[in-house]
Short mmCIF file of C-alpha atoms in Angstrom, two decimals:
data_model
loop_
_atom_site.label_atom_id
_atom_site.label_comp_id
_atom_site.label_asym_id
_atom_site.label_seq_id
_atom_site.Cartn_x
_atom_site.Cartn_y
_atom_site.Cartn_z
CA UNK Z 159 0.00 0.00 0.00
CA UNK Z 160 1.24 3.58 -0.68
CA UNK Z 161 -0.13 6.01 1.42
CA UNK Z 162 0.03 10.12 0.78
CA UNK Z 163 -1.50 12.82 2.75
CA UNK Z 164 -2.70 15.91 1.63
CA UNK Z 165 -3.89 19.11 3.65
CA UNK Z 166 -6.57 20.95 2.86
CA UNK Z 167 -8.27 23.94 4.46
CA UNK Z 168 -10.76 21.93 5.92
CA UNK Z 169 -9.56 18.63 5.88
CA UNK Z 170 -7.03 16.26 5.76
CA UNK Z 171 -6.93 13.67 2.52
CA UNK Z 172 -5.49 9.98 3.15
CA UNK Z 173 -5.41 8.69 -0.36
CA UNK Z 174 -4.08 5.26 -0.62
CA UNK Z 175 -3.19 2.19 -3.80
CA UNK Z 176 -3.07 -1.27 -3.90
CA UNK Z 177 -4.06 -3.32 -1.09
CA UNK Z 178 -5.63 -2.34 2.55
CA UNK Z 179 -5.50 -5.42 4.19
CA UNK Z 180 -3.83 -7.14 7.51
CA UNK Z 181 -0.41 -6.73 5.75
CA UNK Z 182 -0.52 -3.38 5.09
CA UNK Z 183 -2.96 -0.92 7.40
CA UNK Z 184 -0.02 -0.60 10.13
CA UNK Z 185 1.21 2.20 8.16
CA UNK Z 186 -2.44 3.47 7.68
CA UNK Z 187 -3.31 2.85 11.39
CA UNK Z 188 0.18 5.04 12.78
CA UNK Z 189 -0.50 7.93 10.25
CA UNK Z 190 -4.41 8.16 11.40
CA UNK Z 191 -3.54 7.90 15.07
CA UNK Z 192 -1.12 10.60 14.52
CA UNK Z 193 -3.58 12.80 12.67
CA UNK Z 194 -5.78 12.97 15.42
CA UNK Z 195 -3.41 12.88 18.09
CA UNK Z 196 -2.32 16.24 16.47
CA UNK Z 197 -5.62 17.78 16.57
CA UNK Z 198 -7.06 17.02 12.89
CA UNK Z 199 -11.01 15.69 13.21
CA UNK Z 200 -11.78 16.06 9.56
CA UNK Z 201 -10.59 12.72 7.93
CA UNK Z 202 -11.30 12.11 4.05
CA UNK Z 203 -9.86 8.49 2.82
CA UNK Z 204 -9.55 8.72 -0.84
CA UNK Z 205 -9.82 5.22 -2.74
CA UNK Z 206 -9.42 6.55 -6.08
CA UNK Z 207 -6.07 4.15 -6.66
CA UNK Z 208 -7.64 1.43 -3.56
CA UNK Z 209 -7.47 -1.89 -5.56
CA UNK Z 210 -8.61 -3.73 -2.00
CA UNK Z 211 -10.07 -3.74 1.15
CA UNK Z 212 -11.11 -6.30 3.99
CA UNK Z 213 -12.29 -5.97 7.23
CA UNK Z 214 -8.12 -4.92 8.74
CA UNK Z 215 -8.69 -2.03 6.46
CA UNK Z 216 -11.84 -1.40 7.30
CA UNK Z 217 -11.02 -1.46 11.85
CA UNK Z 218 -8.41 1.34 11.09
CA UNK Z 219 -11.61 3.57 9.82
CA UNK Z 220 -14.26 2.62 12.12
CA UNK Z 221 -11.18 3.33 15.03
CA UNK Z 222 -10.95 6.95 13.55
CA UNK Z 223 -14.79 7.04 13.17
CA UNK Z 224 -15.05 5.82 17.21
CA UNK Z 225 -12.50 8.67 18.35
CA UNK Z 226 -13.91 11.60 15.92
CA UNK Z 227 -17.37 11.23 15.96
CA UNK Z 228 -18.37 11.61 19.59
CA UNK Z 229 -16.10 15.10 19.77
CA UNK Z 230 -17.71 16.63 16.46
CA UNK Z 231 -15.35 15.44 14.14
CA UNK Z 232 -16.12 13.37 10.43
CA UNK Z 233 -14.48 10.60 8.16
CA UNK Z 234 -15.57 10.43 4.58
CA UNK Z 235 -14.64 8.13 2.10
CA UNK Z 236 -14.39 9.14 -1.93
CA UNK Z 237 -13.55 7.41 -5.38
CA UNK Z 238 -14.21 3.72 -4.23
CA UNK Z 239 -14.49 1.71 -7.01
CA UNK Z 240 -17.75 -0.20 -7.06
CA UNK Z 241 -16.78 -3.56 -5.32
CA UNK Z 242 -15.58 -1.59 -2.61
CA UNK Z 243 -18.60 0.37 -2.32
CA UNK Z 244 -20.31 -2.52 -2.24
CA UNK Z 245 -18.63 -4.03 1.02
CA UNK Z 246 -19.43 -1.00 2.66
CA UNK Z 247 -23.12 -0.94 1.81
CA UNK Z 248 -23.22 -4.66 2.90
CA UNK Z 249 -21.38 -4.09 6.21
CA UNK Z 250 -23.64 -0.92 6.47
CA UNK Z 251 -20.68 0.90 7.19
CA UNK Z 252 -21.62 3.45 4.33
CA UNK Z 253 -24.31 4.65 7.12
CA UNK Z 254 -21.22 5.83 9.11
CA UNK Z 255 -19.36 7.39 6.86
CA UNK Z 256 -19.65 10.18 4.21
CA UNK Z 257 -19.45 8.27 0.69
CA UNK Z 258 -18.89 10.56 -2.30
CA UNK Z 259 -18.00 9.50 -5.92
CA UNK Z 260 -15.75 12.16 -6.53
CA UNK Z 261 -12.60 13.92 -3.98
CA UNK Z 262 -14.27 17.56 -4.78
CA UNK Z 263 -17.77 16.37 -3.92
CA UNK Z 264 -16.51 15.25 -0.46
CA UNK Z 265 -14.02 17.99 0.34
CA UNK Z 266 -16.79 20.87 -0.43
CA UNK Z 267 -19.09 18.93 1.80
CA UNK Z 268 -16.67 18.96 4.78
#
């Protein structure tokens, strides 16, 4: 997985390729836990390049969902590609998180 992390005004982008499974969210999991450590409580994981996902992946953004929520804060998701919107919708997690089809969609909404 390659991770990159972009600031915006009024959030912070995790956009991420390849694979987000058991083998590669400990990289995902440190960068989120120092995100909000720091302060940030606007979270936007873009899947544009996200090939994969399974239910590792998917602890790392209920975790950041658990610790932002309750204080105000949001985690979005944009640009999954339709299988991966479909686990989402069938775990129901898509009722927990902002899903948006495109990264401006999502950021304006923030």
């Amino acid at each position: 997985m390659a991770l990159s992390t972009i600031e915006l005004p009024n959030c912070t982008v995790l956009a991420m390729s390849n694979r987000l499974d058991g083998s590669h969210t400990k990289e995902l999991e440190v960068k989120v836990e120092e995100l909000i450590g720091g302060g940030y409580s606007r979270l936007l994981f873009d899947f544009e390049e996200l090939d994969y996902i399974n239910s590792a992946g998917l602890r790392i953004l209920v975790m950041a969902y658990q610790q932002l929520h309750p204080n105000g804060g949001k985690v979005a998701v944009c640009c999954a590609r339709d299988y991966i919107q479909e686990v989402f919708e069938i775990s129901g997690y898509d009722q927990l998180f902002g899903m948006y089809t495109s990264r401006d969609d999502a950021v304006s909404d923030f």
